[in-house]
Coordinates of C-alpha atoms in Angstrom, one line a residue:
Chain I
X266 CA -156.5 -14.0 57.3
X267 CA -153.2 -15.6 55.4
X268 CA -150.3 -15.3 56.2
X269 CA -148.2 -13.9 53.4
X270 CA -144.8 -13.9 55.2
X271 CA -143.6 -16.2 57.7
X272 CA -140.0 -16.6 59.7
X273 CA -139.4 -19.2 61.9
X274 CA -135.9 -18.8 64.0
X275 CA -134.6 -16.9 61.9
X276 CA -130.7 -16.3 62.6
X277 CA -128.2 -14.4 61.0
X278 CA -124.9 -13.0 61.3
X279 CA -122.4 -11.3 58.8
X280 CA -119.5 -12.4 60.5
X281 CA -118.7 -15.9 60.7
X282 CA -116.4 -15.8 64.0
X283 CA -117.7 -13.4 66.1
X284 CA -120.7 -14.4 67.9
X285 CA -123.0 -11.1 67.9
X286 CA -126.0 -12.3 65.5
X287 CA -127.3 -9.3 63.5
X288 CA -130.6 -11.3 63.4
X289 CA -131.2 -13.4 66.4
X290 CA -133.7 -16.0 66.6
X291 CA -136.6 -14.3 65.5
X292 CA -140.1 -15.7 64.5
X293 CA -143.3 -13.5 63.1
X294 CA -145.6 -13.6 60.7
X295 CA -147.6 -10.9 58.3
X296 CA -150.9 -11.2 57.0
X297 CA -152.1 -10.5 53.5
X298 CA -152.8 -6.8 53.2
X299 CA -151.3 -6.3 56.6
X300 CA -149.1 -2.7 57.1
X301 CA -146.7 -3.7 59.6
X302 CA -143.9 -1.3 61.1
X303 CA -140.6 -2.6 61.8
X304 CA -138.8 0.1 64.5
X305 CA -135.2 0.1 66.3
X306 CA -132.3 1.8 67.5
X307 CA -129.5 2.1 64.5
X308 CA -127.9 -1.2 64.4
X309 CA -130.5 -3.6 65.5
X310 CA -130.9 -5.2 62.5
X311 CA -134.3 -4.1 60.9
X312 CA -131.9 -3.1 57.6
X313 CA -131.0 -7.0 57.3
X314 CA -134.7 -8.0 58.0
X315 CA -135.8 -6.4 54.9
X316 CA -132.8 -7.9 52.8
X317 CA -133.5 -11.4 54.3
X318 CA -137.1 -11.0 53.6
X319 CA -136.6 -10.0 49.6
X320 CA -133.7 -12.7 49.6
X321 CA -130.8 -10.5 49.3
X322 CA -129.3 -12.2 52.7
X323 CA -130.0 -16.0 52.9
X324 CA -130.2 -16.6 56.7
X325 CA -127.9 -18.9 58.2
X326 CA -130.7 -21.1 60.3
X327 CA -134.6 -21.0 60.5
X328 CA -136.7 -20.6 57.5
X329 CA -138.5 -18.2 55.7
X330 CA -141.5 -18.4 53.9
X331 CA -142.8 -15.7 51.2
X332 CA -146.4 -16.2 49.5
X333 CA -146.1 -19.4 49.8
X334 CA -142.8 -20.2 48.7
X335 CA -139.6 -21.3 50.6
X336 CA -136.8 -18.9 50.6
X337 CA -134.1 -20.8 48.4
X338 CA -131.7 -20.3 46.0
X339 CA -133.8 -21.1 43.2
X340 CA -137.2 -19.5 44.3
X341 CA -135.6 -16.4 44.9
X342 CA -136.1 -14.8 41.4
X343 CA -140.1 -16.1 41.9
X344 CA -140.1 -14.2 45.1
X345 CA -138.3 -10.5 44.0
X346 CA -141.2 -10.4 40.9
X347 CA -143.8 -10.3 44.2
X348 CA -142.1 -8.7 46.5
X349 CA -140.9 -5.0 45.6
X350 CA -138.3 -3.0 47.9
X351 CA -138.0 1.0 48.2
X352 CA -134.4 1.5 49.4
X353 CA -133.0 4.4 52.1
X354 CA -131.1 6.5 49.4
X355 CA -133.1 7.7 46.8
X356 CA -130.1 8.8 44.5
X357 CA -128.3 5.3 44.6
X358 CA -131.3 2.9 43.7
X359 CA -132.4 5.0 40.3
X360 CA -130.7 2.8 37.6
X361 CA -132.5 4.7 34.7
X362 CA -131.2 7.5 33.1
X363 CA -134.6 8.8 33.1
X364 CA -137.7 8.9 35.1
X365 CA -139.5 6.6 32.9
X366 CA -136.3 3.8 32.2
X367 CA -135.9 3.8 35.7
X368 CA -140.2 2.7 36.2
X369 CA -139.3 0.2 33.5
X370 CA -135.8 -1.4 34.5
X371 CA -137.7 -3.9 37.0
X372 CA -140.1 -4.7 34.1
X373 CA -137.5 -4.9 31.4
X374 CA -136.2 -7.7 33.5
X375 CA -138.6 -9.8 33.4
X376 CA -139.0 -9.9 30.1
X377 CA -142.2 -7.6 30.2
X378 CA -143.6 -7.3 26.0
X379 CA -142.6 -3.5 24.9
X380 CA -146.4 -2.8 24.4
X381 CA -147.6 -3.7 27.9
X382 CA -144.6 -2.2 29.3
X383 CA -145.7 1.3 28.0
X384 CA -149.0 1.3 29.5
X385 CA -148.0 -0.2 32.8
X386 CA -145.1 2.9 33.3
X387 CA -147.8 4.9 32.5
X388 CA -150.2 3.8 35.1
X389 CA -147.5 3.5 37.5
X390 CA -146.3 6.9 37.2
X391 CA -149.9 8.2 37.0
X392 CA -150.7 6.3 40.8
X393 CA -147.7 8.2 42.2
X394 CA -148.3 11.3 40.0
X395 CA -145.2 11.7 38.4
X396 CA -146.3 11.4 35.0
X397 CA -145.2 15.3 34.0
X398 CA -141.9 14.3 35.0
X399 CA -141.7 10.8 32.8
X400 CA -138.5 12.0 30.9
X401 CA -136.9 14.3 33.4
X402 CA -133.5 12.5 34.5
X403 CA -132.9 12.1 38.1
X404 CA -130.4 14.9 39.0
X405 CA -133.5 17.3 38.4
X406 CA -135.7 15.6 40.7
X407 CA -135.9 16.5 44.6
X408 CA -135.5 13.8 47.2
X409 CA -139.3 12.9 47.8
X410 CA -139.7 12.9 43.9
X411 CA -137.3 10.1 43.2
X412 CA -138.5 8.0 46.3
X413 CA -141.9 8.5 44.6
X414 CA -140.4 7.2 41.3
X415 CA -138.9 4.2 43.1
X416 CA -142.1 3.4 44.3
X417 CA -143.4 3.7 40.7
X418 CA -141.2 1.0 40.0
X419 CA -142.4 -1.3 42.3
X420 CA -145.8 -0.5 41.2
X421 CA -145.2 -1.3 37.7
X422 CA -144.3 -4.9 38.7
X423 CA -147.7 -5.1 40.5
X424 CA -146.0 -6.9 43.9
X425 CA -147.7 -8.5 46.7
X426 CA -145.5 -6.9 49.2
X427 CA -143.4 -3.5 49.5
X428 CA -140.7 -3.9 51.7
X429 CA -140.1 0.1 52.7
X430 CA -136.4 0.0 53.8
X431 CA -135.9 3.3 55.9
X432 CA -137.6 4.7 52.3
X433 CA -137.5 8.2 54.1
X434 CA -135.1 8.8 56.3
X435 CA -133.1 11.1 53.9
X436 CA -135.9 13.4 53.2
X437 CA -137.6 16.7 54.1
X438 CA -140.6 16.7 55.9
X439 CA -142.8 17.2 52.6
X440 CA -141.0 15.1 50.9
X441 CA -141.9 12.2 53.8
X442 CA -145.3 13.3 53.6
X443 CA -145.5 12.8 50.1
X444 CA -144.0 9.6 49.9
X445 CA -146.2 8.1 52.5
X446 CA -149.7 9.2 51.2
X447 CA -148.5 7.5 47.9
X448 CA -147.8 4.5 49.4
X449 CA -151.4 4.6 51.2
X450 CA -153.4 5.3 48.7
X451 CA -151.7 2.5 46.4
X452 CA -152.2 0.0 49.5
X453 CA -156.0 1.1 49.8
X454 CA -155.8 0.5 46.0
X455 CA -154.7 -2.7 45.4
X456 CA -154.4 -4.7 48.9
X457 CA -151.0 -4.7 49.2
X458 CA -149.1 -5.9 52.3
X459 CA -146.5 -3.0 53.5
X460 CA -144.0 -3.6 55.1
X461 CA -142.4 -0.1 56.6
X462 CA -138.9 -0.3 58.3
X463 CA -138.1 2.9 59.7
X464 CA -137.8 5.5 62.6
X465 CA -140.3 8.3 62.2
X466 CA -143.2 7.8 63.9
X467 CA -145.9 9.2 61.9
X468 CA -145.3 6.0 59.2
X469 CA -144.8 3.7 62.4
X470 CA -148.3 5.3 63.0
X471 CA -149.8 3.9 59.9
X472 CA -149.0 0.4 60.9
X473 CA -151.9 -1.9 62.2
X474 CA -149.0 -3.9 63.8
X475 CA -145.4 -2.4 64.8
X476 CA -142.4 -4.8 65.7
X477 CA -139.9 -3.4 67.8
X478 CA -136.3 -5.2 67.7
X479 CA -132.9 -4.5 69.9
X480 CA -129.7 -6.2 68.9
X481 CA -131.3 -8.5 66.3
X482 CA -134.0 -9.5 68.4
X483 CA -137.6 -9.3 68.4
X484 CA -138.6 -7.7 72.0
X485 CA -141.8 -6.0 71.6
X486 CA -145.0 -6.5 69.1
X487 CA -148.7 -4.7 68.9
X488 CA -150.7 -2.0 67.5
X489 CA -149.7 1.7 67.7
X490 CA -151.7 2.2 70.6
X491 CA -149.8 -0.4 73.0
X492 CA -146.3 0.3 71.4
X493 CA -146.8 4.5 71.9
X494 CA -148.2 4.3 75.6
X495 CA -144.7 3.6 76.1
X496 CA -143.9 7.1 76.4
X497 CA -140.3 7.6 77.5
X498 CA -139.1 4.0 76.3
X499 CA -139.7 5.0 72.9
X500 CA -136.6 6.7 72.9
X501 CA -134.4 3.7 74.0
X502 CA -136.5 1.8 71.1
X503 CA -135.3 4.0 68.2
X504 CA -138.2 6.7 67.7
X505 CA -139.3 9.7 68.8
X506 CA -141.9 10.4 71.2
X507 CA -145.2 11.4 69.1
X508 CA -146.5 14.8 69.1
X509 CA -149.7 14.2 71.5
X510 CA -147.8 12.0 73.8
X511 CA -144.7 15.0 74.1
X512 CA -148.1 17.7 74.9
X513 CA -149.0 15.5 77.5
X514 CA -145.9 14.9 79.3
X515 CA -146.3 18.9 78.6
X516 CA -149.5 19.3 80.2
X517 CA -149.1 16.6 82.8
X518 CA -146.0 18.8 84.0
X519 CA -148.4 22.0 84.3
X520 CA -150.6 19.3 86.7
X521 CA -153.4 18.8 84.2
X522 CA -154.4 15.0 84.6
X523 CA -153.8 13.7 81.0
X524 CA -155.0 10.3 80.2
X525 CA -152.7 6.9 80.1
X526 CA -153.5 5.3 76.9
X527 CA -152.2 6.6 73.9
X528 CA -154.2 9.2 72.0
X529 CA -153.8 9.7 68.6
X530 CA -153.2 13.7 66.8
X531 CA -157.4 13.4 66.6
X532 CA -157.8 12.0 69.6
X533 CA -155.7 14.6 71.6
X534 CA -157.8 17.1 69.5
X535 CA -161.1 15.0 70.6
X536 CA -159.9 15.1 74.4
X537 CA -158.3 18.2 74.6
X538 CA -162.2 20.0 73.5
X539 CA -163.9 17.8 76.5
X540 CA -161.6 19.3 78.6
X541 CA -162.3 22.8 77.8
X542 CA -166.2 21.6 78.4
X543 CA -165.6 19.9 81.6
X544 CA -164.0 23.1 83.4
Chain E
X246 CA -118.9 23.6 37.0
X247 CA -121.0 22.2 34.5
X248 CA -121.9 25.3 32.6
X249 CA -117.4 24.9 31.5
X250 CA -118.0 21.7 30.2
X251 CA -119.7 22.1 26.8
X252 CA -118.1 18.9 25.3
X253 CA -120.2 15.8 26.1
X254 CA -123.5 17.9 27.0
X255 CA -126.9 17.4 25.9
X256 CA -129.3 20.4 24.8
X257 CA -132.6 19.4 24.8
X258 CA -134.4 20.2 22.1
X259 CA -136.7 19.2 19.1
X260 CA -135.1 20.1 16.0
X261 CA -134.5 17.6 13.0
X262 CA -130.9 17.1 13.8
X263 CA -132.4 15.9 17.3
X264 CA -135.4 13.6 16.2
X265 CA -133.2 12.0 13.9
X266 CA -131.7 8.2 15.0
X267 CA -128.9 8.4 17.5
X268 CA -127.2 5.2 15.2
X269 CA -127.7 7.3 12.0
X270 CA -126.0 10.4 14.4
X271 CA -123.2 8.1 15.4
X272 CA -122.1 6.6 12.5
X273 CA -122.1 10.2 10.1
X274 CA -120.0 11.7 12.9
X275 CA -117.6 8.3 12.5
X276 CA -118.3 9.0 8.6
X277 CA -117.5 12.3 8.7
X278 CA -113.8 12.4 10.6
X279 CA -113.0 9.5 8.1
X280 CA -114.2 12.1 5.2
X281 CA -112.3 15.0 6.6
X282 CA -109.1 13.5 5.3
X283 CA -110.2 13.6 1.7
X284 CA -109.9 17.6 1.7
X285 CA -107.0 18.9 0.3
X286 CA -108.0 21.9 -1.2
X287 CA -109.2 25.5 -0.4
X288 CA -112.6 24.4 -2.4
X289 CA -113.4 21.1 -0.2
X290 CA -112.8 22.4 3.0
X291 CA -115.4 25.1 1.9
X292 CA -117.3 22.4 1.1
X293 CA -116.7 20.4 4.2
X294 CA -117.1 24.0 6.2
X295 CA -120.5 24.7 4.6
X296 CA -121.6 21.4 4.8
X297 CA -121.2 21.9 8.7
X298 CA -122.9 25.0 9.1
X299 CA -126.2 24.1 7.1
X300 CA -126.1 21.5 10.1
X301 CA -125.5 23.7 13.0
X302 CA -128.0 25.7 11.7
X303 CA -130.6 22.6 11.6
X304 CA -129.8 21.4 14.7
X305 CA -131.2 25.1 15.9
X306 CA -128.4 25.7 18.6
X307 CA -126.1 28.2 18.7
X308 CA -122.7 28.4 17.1
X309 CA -121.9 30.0 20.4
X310 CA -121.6 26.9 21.8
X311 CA -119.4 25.2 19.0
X312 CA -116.8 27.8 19.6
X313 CA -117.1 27.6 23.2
X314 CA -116.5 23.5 22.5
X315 CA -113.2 24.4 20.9
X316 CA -111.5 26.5 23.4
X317 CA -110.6 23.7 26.0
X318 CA -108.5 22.3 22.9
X319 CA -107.1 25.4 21.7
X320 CA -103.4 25.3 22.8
X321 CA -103.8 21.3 21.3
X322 CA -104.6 22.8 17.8
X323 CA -102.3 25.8 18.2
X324 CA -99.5 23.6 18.8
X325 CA -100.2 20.9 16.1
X326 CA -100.5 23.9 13.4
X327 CA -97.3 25.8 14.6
X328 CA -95.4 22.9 13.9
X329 CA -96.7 22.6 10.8
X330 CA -96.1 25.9 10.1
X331 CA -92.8 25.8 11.2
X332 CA -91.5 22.8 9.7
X333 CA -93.0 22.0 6.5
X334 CA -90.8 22.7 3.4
X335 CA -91.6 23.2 -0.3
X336 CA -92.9 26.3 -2.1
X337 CA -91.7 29.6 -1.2
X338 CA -89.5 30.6 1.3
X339 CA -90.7 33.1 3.6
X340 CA -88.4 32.9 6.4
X341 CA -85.7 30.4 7.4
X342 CA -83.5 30.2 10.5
X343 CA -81.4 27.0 10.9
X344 CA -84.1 24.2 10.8
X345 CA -86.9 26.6 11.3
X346 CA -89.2 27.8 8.1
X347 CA -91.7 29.6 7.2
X348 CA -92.6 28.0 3.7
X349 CA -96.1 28.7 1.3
X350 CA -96.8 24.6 1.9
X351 CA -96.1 24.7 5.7
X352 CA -98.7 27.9 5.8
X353 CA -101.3 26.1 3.4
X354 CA -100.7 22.7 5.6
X355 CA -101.3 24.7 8.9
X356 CA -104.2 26.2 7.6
X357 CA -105.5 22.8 6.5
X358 CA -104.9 21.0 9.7
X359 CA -106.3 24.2 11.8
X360 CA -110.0 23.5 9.7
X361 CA -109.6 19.6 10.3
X362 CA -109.7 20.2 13.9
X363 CA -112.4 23.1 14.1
X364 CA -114.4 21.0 11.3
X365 CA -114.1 17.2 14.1
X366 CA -114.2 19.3 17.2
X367 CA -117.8 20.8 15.6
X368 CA -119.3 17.5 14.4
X369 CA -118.6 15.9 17.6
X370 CA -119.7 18.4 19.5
X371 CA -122.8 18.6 17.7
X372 CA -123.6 14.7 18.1
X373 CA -123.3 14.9 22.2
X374 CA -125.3 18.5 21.9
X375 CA -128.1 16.9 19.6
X376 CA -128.1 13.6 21.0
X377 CA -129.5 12.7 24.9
X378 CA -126.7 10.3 27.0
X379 CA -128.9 7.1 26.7
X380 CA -129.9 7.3 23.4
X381 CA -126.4 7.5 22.6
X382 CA -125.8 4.4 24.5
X383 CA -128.9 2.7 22.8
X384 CA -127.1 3.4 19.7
X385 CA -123.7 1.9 20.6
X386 CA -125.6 -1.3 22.0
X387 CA -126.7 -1.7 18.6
X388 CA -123.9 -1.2 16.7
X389 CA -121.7 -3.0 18.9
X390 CA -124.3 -6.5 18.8
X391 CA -123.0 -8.1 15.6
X392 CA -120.1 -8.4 17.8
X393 CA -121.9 -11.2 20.0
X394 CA -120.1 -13.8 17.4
X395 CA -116.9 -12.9 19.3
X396 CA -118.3 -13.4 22.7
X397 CA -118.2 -9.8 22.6
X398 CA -120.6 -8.3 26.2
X399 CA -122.9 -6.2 24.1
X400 CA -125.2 -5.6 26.7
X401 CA -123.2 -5.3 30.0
X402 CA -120.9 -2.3 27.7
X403 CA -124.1 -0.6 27.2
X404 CA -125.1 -0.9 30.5
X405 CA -122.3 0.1 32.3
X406 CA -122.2 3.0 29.9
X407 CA -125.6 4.2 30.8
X408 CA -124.9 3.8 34.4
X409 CA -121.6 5.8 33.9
X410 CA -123.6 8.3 32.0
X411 CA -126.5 8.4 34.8
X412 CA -123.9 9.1 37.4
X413 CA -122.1 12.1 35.7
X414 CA -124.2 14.7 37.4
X415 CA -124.6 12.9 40.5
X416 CA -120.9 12.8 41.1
X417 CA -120.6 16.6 39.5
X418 CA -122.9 17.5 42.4
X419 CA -120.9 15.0 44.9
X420 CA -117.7 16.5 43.8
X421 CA -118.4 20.4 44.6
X422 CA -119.9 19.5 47.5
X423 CA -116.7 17.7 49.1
X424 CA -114.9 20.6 47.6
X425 CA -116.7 22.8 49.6
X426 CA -117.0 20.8 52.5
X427 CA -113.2 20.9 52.2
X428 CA -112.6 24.5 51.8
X429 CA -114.9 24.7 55.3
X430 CA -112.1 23.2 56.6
X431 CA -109.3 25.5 55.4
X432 CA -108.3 23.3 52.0
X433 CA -107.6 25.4 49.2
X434 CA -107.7 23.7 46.3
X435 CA -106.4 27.1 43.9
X436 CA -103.1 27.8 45.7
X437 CA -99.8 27.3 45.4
X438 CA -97.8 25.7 43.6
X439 CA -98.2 22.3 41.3
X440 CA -97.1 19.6 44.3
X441 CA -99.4 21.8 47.4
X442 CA -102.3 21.7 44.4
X443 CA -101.5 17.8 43.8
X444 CA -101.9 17.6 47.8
X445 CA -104.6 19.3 48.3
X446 CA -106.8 17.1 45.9
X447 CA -106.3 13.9 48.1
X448 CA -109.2 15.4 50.5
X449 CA -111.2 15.2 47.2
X450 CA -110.4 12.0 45.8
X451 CA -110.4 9.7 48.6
X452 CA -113.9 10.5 49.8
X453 CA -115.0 10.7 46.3
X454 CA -113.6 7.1 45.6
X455 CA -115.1 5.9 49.3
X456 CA -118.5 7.4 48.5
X457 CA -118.7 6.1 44.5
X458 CA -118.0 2.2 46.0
X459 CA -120.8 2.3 48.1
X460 CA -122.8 3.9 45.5
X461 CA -122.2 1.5 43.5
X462 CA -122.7 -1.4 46.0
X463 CA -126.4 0.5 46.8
X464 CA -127.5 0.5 42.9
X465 CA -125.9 -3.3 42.6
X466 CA -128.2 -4.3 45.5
X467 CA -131.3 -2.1 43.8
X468 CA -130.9 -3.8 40.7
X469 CA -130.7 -7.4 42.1
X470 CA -133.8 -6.5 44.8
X471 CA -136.0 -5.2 40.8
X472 CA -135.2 -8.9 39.3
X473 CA -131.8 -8.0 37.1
X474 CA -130.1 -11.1 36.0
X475 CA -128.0 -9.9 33.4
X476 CA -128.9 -9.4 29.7
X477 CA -130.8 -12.9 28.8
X478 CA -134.4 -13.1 28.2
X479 CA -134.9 -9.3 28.6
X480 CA -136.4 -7.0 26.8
X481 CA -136.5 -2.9 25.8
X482 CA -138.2 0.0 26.8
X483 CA -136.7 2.0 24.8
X484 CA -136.9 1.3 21.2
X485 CA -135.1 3.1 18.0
X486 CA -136.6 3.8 15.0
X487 CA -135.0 4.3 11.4
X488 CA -137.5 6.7 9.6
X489 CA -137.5 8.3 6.3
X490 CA -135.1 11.5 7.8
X491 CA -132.3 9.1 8.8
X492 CA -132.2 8.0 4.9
X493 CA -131.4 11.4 4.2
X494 CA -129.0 11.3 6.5
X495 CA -127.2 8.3 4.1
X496 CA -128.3 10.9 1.1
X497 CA -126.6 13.7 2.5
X498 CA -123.1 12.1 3.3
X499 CA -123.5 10.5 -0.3
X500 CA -123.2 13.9 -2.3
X501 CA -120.8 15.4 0.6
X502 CA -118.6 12.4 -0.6
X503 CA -119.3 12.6 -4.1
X504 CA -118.7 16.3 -3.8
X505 CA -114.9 16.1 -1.7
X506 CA -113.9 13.1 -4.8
X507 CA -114.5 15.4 -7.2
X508 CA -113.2 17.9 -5.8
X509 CA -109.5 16.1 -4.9
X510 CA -109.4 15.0 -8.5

């Protein structure tokens, strides 16, 4: 597989004099069509990740690489057209006054011919099936629906990468659930490499790789199954315990012997019917 | 809140007074304050008033909401027109006390100005009613462009205006939530008297400023993260049109004209 992002060393800090880096030498790299989780405590520097990533923070030392092109001043336009970012607060990124201005700002920038435009906000809006909505402005709109019509946006550009900065942490449980299974289904669709900072576990779940960073640096790397065996750590890491490994601790309590590796909601389900058959 | 504010609200809707171009909407309303001053008789502001209603009427909303525009300005017009009243002279003498009159003229000029301002206060009302925020805004980009000679920023006006426009509900919202948030905590923002009331807004302002700066610092990051780079080399979604309606527009406003100058002389 290709890589599609590399850092090497990466170092960063905001603050010239003091000497707490908010990224701290850190080095990874993320395959094509890779979805990789990036998980911490608040404050450990997964926010400036993402900006560095997308070139809205140029780091201070190590270098960055992103589809193939080095992260400097002039690439960085060349970069933002394949790389799209869904920010935290759905109300502050919607620039359009309208669902469908807002799908198009990103394409209006580049310089996208009117025609084409129309036909890609359609699609766009159709993937994340917002397309009743297309001129509903976004005070009308719940949480989850403008976090879908950010998406949209990035979709219309046809990226490489989405960057999912803490895309939803400010929003209702269907509203998350919404959000993510639109951003699945558009990565089954068209291969894209996802890259999901956050701290709810069921869209760290989706990740074929999860990074875990403390105080701007990387401490922990693998799949789902090796990062949620952790059990009690999690918390110190910045998530919640899962649901299956919370009924275990549960059932472990009431001196049921529960399995050490980490089970998955179908897994538990899976397990929990052998054990009925066993007694 | 936003059900008092009927000035500078859109109604949706798809009535020929709405479908029509918002620059063909924005100049007649220009056109029309300008024409206002040509009335000087009973006859043309009948005219001018009937003129107005045939468009109220086509725009399909109702007059209702025209009146309901006027009354945040009514002690404004009251006051303009009283002093009219009371100080014009010529004609008959009604009434006098020391420099205070009651004359035929100062009625007849009160009555004038009191239809100038109903007659503005409708039209403008009915372009922000008919017309959707961005549209307007379109419309102002355009007409402001031949200004470009003069190193005139065209494009950042309009979009800071559409931004502005974007974020009127979202601070509306912002704003009565604070307020209540406030009033949790024992502020009462209706009480006492005009310094307490003064006082009592600082627990609104300051987190309405704090919270508006990193708003804007989010949506500045956004747009930078989609690719904005300012107004060169892009292009428009949105796109107006000048149909065969907004010519009528220029037809209409034609004979109104005609009509007031004929009627002045």
């Amino acid at each position: 597989m290709k890589p599609i992002i590399e850092l090497n060393n990466l170092k960063f800090k905001y603050d010239d004099d003091s000497d707490k880096y908010a990224l701290n030498d850190i080095s990874f790299s993320i395959n094509e069509g890779e979805w990789v989780a990036i998980i911490g405590h608040n404050g450990s520097g997964k926010s400036t990740l993402a900006k560095t990533i997308n070139g809205l923070i140029l780091p201070d030392s190590g270098s960055l690489k992103v589809c193939g092109l080095d992260m400097t001043e002039e690439n960085v336009w060349e970069i933002r057209k394949k790389v799209g970012m869904v920010f935290q607060n759905p109300d502050n990124q919607f620039v359009g006054s309208t669902v469908e201005d807002d799908v198009a700002f990103a394409l209006e920038n580049q310089g996208v011919p009117r025609d084409e435009m129309l036909t890609r906000v359609e699609n766009a809006l159709e993937k994340v099936r917002m397309t009743e909505f297309k001129t509903k402005e976004p005070a009308r709109l719940s949480g989850g629906q403008k976090q879908r019509v950010a998406i949209a946006g990035v979709v219309a550009l046809s990226p490489d990468v989405i960057i999912l900065d803490e895309a939803t942490s400010m929003l209702d449980p269907k509203g998350r659930f919404e959000v993510i299974s639109a951003i699945k289904e558009i990565k089954s669709e068209k291969d894209l490499t996802v890259i999901s900072i956050t701290h709810d576990i069921d869209e760290a779940a989706h990740a074929d790789r999860i990074f875990v960073i403390k105080q701007g640096e990387l401490i922990d790397e693998g799949d789902a199954d090796d990062i949620f065996s952790a059990g009690e750590e999690l918390v110190n890491m910045g998530l919640d315990v899962p649901f299956p490994e919370k009924l275990k601790k549960e059932l472990s309590r009431l001196e049921v012997s529960v399995p050490d590796e980490y089970l998955s909601e179908e897994g538990m389900v899976d397990w929990l019917c052998k054990l009925n058959l066993n007694k | 809140m936003l059900e008092k504010l009927i000035f500078g609200r859109y109604i949706p809707g798809q009535s020929v007074i709405h479908n029509l171009d918002p620059r063909a909407k924005l100049l007649a309303s220009f056109y029309f304050i300008g024409l206002i001053f040509l009335c000087n008789n009973w006859q043309s502001y009948l005219l001018a008033f009937a003129f107005t209603l045939v468009v109220i009427k086509l725009s399909g909303i109702s007059l209702k909401f025209f009146i309901r525009g006027v009354k945040p300005l009514i002690w404004l017009i009251l006051f303009t027109v009283i002093l009219q009243v009371l100080f014009t002279k010529g004609g008959t003498t009604y009434f006098e006390w020391g420099v205070i009159s009651i004359t035929q003229f100062g009625l007849m000029n009160g009555a004038y100005i009191f239809c100038r301002f109903v007659l503005i206060i409708f039209m403008s009302t009915l372009l922000t009613l008919t017309t959707a925020p961005l549209a307007l805004s379109d419309a102002i980009e355009y007409l402001l462009r031949p200004l470009k000679v003069i190193k005139f920023p065209a494009h950042e006006v309009s979009l800071m205006l559409s931004i502005a426009l974007r974020f009127v509900p979202t601070l509306m919202d912002e704003t009565e939530k604070i307020m209540n948030a406030q009033r949790a905590r024992g502020v009462d923002f209706s009480e006492g008297n005009l310094a307490q009331r003064m006082k009592a807004i600082v627990p609104l302002l300051i987190p309405l400023f704090v919270s508006s700066f990193n708003r804007a610092e989010d949506l500045a990051v956004a747009m930078e993260a989609r690719g904005y780079q300012g107004g060169e080399g892009r292009t428009k979604y949105r796109k107006l049109q000048w149909r065969m309606k907004d010519n009528m527009v220029i037809i209409a406003f034609a004979l109104l004209t005609i009509g007031l100058v004929f009627l002045r002389y």
